[in-house]
mmCIF file of C-alpha atoms in Angstrom:
data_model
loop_
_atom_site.group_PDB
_atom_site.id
_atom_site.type_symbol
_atom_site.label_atom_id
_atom_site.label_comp_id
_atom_site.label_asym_id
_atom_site.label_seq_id
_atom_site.Cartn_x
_atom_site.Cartn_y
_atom_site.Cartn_z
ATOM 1 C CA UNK L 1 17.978 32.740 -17.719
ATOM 2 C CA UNK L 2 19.182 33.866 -14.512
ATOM 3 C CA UNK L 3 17.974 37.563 -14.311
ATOM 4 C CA UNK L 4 14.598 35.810 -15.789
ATOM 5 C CA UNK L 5 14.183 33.812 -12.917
ATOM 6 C CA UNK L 6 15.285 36.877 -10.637
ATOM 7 C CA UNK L 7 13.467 39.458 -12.121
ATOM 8 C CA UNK L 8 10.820 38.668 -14.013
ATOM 9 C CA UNK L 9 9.591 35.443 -12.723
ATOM 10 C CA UNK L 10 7.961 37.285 -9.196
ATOM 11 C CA UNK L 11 6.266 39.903 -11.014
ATOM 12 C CA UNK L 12 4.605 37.101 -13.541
ATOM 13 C CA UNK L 13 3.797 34.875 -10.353
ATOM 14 C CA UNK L 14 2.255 37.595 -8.305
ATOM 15 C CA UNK L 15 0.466 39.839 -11.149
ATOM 16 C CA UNK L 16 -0.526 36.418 -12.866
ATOM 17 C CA UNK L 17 -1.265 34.153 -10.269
ATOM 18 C CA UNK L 18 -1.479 35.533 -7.404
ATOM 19 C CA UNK L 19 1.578 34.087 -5.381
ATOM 20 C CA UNK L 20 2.653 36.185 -2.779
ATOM 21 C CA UNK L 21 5.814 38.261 -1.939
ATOM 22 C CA UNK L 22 5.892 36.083 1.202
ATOM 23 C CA UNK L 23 5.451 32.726 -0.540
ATOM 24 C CA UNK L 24 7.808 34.024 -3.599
ATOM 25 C CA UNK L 25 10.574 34.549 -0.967
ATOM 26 C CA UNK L 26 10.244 31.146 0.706
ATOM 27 C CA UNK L 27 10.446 29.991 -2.366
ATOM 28 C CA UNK L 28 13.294 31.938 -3.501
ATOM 29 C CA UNK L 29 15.269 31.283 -0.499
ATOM 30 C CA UNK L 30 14.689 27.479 -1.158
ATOM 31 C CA UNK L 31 17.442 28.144 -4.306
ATOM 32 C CA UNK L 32 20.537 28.969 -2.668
ATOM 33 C CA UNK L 33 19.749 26.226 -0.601
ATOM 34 C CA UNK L 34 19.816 23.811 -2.881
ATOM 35 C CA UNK L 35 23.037 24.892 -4.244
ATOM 36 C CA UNK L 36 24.577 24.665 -0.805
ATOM 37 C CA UNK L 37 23.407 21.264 -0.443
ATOM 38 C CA UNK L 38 23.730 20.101 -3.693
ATOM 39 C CA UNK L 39 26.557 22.275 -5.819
ATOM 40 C CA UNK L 40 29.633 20.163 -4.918
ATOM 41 C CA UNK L 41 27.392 16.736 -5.057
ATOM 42 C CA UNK L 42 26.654 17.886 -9.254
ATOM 43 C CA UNK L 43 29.549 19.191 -9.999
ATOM 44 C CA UNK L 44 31.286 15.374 -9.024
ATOM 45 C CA UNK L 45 28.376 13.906 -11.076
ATOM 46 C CA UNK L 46 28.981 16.166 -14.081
ATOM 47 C CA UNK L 47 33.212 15.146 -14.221
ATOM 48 C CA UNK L 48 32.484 12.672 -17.043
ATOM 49 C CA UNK L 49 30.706 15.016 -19.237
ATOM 50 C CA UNK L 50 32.053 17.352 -21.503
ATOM 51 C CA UNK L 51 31.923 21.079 -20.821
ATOM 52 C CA UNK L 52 29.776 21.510 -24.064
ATOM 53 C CA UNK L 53 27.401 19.238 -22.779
ATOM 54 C CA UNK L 54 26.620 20.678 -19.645
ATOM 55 C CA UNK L 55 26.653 23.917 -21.087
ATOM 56 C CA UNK L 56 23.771 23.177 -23.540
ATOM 57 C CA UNK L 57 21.896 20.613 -21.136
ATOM 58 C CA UNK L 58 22.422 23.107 -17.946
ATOM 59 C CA UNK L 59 21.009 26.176 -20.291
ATOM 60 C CA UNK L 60 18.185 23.772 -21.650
ATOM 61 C CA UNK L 61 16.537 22.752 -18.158
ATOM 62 C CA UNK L 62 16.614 26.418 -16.955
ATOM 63 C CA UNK L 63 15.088 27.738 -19.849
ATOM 64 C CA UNK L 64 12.921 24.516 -20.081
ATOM 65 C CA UNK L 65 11.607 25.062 -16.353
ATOM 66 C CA UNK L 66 9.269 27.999 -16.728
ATOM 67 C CA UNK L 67 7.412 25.859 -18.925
ATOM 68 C CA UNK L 68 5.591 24.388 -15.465
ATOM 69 C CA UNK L 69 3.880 27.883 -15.571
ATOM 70 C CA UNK L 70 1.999 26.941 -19.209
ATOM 71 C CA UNK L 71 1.100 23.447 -17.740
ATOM 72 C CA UNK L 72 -0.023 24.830 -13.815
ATOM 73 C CA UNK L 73 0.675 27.823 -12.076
ATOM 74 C CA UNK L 74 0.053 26.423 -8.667
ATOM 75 C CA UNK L 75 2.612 26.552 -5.440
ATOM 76 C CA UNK L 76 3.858 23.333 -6.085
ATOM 77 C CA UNK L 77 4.698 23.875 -10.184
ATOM 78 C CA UNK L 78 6.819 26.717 -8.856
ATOM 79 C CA UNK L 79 8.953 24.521 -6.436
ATOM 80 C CA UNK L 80 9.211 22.596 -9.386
ATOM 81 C CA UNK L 81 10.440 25.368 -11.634
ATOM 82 C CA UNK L 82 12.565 25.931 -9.170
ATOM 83 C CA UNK L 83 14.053 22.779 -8.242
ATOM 84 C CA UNK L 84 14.785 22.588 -12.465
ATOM 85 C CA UNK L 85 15.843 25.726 -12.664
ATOM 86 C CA UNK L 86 18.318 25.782 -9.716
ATOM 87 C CA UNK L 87 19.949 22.381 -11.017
ATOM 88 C CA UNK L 88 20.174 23.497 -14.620
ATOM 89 C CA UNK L 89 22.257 26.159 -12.884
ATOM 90 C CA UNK L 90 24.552 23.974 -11.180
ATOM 91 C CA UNK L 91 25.131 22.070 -14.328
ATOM 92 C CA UNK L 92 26.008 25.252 -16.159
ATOM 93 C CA UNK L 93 27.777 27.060 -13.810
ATOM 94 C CA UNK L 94 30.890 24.887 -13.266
ATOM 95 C CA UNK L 95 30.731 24.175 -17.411
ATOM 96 C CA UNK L 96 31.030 27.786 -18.174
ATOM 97 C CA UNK L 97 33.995 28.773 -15.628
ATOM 98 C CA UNK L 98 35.682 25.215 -17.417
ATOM 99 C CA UNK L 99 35.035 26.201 -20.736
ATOM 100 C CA UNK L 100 36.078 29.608 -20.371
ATOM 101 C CA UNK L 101 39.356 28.677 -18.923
ATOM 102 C CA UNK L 102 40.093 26.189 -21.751
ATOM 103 C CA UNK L 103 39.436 29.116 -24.520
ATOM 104 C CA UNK L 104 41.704 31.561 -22.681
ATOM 105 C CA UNK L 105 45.184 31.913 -23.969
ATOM 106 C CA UNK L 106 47.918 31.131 -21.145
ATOM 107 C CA UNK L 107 48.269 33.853 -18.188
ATOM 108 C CA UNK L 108 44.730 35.485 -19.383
ATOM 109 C CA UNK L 109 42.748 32.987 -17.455
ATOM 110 C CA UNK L 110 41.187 35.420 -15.131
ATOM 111 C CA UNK L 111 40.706 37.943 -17.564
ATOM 112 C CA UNK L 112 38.533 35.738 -19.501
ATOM 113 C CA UNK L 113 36.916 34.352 -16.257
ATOM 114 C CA UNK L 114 35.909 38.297 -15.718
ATOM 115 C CA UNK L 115 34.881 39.154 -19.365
ATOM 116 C CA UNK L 116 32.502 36.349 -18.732
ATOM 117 C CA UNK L 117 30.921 37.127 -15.294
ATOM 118 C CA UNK L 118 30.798 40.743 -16.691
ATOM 119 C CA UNK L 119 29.105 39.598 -19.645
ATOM 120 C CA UNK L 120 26.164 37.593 -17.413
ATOM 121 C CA UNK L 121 25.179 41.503 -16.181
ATOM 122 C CA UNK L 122 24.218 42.205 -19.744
ATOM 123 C CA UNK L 123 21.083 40.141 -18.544
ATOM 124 C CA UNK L 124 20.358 42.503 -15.653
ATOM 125 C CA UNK L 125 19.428 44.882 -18.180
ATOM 126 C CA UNK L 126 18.460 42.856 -20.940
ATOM 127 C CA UNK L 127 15.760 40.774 -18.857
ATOM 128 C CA UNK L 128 13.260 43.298 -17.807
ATOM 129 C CA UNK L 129 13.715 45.560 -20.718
ATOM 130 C CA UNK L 130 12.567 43.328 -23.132
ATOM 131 C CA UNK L 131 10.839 40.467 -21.031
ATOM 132 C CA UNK L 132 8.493 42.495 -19.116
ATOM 133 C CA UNK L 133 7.533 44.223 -22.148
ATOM 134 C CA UNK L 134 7.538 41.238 -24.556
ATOM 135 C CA UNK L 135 5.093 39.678 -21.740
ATOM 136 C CA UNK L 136 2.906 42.698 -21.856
ATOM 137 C CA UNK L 137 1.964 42.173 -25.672
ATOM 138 C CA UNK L 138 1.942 38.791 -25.797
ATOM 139 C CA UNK L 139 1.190 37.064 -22.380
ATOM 140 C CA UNK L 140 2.617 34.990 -19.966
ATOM 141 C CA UNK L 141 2.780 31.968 -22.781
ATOM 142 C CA UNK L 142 4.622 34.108 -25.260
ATOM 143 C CA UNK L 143 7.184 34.732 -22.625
ATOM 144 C CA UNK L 144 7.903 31.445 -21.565
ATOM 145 C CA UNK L 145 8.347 30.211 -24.939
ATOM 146 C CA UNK L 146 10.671 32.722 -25.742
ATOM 147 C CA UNK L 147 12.947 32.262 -22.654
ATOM 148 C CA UNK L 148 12.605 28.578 -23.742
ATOM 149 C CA UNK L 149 13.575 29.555 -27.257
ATOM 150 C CA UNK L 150 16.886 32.007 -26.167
ATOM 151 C CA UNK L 151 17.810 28.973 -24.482
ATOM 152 C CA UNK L 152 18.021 26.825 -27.418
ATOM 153 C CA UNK L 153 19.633 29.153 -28.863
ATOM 154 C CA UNK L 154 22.513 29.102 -26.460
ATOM 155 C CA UNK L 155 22.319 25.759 -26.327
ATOM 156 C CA UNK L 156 22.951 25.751 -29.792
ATOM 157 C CA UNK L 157 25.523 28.650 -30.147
ATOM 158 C CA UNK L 158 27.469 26.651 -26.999
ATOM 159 C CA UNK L 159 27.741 23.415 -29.478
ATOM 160 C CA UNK L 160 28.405 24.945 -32.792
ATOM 161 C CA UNK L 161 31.278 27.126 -30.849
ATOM 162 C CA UNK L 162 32.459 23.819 -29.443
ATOM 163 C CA UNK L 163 32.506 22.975 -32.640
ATOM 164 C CA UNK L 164 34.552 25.624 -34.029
ATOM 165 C CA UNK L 165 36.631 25.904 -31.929
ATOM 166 C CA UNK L 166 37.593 22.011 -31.347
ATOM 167 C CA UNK L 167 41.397 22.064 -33.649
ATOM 168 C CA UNK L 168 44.006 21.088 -32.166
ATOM 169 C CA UNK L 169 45.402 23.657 -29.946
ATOM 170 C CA UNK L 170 42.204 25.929 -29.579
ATOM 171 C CA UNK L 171 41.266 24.277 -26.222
ATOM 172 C CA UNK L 172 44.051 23.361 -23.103
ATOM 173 C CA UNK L 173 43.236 20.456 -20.662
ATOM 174 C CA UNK L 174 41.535 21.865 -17.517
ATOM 175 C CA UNK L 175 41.817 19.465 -14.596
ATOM 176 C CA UNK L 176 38.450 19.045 -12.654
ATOM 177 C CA UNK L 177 38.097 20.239 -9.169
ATOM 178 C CA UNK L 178 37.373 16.813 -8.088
ATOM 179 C CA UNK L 179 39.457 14.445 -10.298
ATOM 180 C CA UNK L 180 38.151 11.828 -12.583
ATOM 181 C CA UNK L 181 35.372 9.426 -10.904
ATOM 182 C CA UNK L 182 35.147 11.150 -7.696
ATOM 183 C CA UNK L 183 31.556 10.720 -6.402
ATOM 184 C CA UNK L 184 30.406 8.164 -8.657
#
């Protein structure tokens, strides 16, 4: 979802409609933003919810946001887009560092942490490989509904592996950054 928005996402909005490079950055730059504002305030929101959960409902809203762009394509659905996307992100982000710690056997914490942030660059090369040509034969629609369909897929894959691997043992208890409650 993340290269999507990176990559793809400015050359829909300003071959498509029209947006800018100017506007597209303001916009842009609105996203990190948010997450300095807002990253620590979500992540003490999201305590009382299970990794799983935030996994599937972070990777849900960001695929879910570039649905705007089927309803309006105007300045304002893009801050909206945006604003969904960037919060879906927060939601995820903390979930997947948690739930990757909890899979990883003892002393191979950081290596898992690292498989996984090297495994988000397989997106880098993924995203405009097959979106940009995937948009080309079947329009801006088609694309959106299949970013919104790989991301119920993860969302999917994230709960059935919860699933799988929820036996006694497969899973150590990972103590929040924040502490139970904190923020509420």
């Amino acid at each position: 979802m993340i290269y999507t928005y990176e990559t793809v996402l400015p050359i829909v909005l300003s071959q498509s409609h029209g947006l800018s490079p100017s506007d597209w950055g303001r916009v842009y730059a609105l996203g990190p933003a948010l997450v300095i504002l807002f990253q620590l305030r979500i992540a003490r929101w999201i305590v009382g919810f299970s990794p799983t959960f935030c996994l599937a409902a972070g990777t849900i809203l960001m695929g879910a946001a570039f649905l705007t762009l089927m309803i309006q394509a105007t300045l304002g659905a893009v801050l909206v887009l945006t604003l969904a996307f960037i919060v879906g992100n927060m939601i995820w982000g903390p979930a997947s560092e948690q739930a990757a710690l909890r899979l990883a056997p003892e002393g191979h914490q950081g290596a898992y942490l690292g498989v996984m942030s090297s495994s988000i660059w397989l997106g880098s090369a993924l995203v405009p490989g097959l979106g940009l040509p995937l948009r080309e034969h079947f329009g801006d629609t088609g694309l959106w509904i299949a970013v919104l369909s790989i991301a119920l897929l993860s969302a999917a894959s994230y709960l059935l592996t919860n699933r799988m691997a929820h036996t006694p043992g497969s899973y150590r208890k990972v103590t929040p950054p924040f502490g139970k409650g904190v923020g509420r």
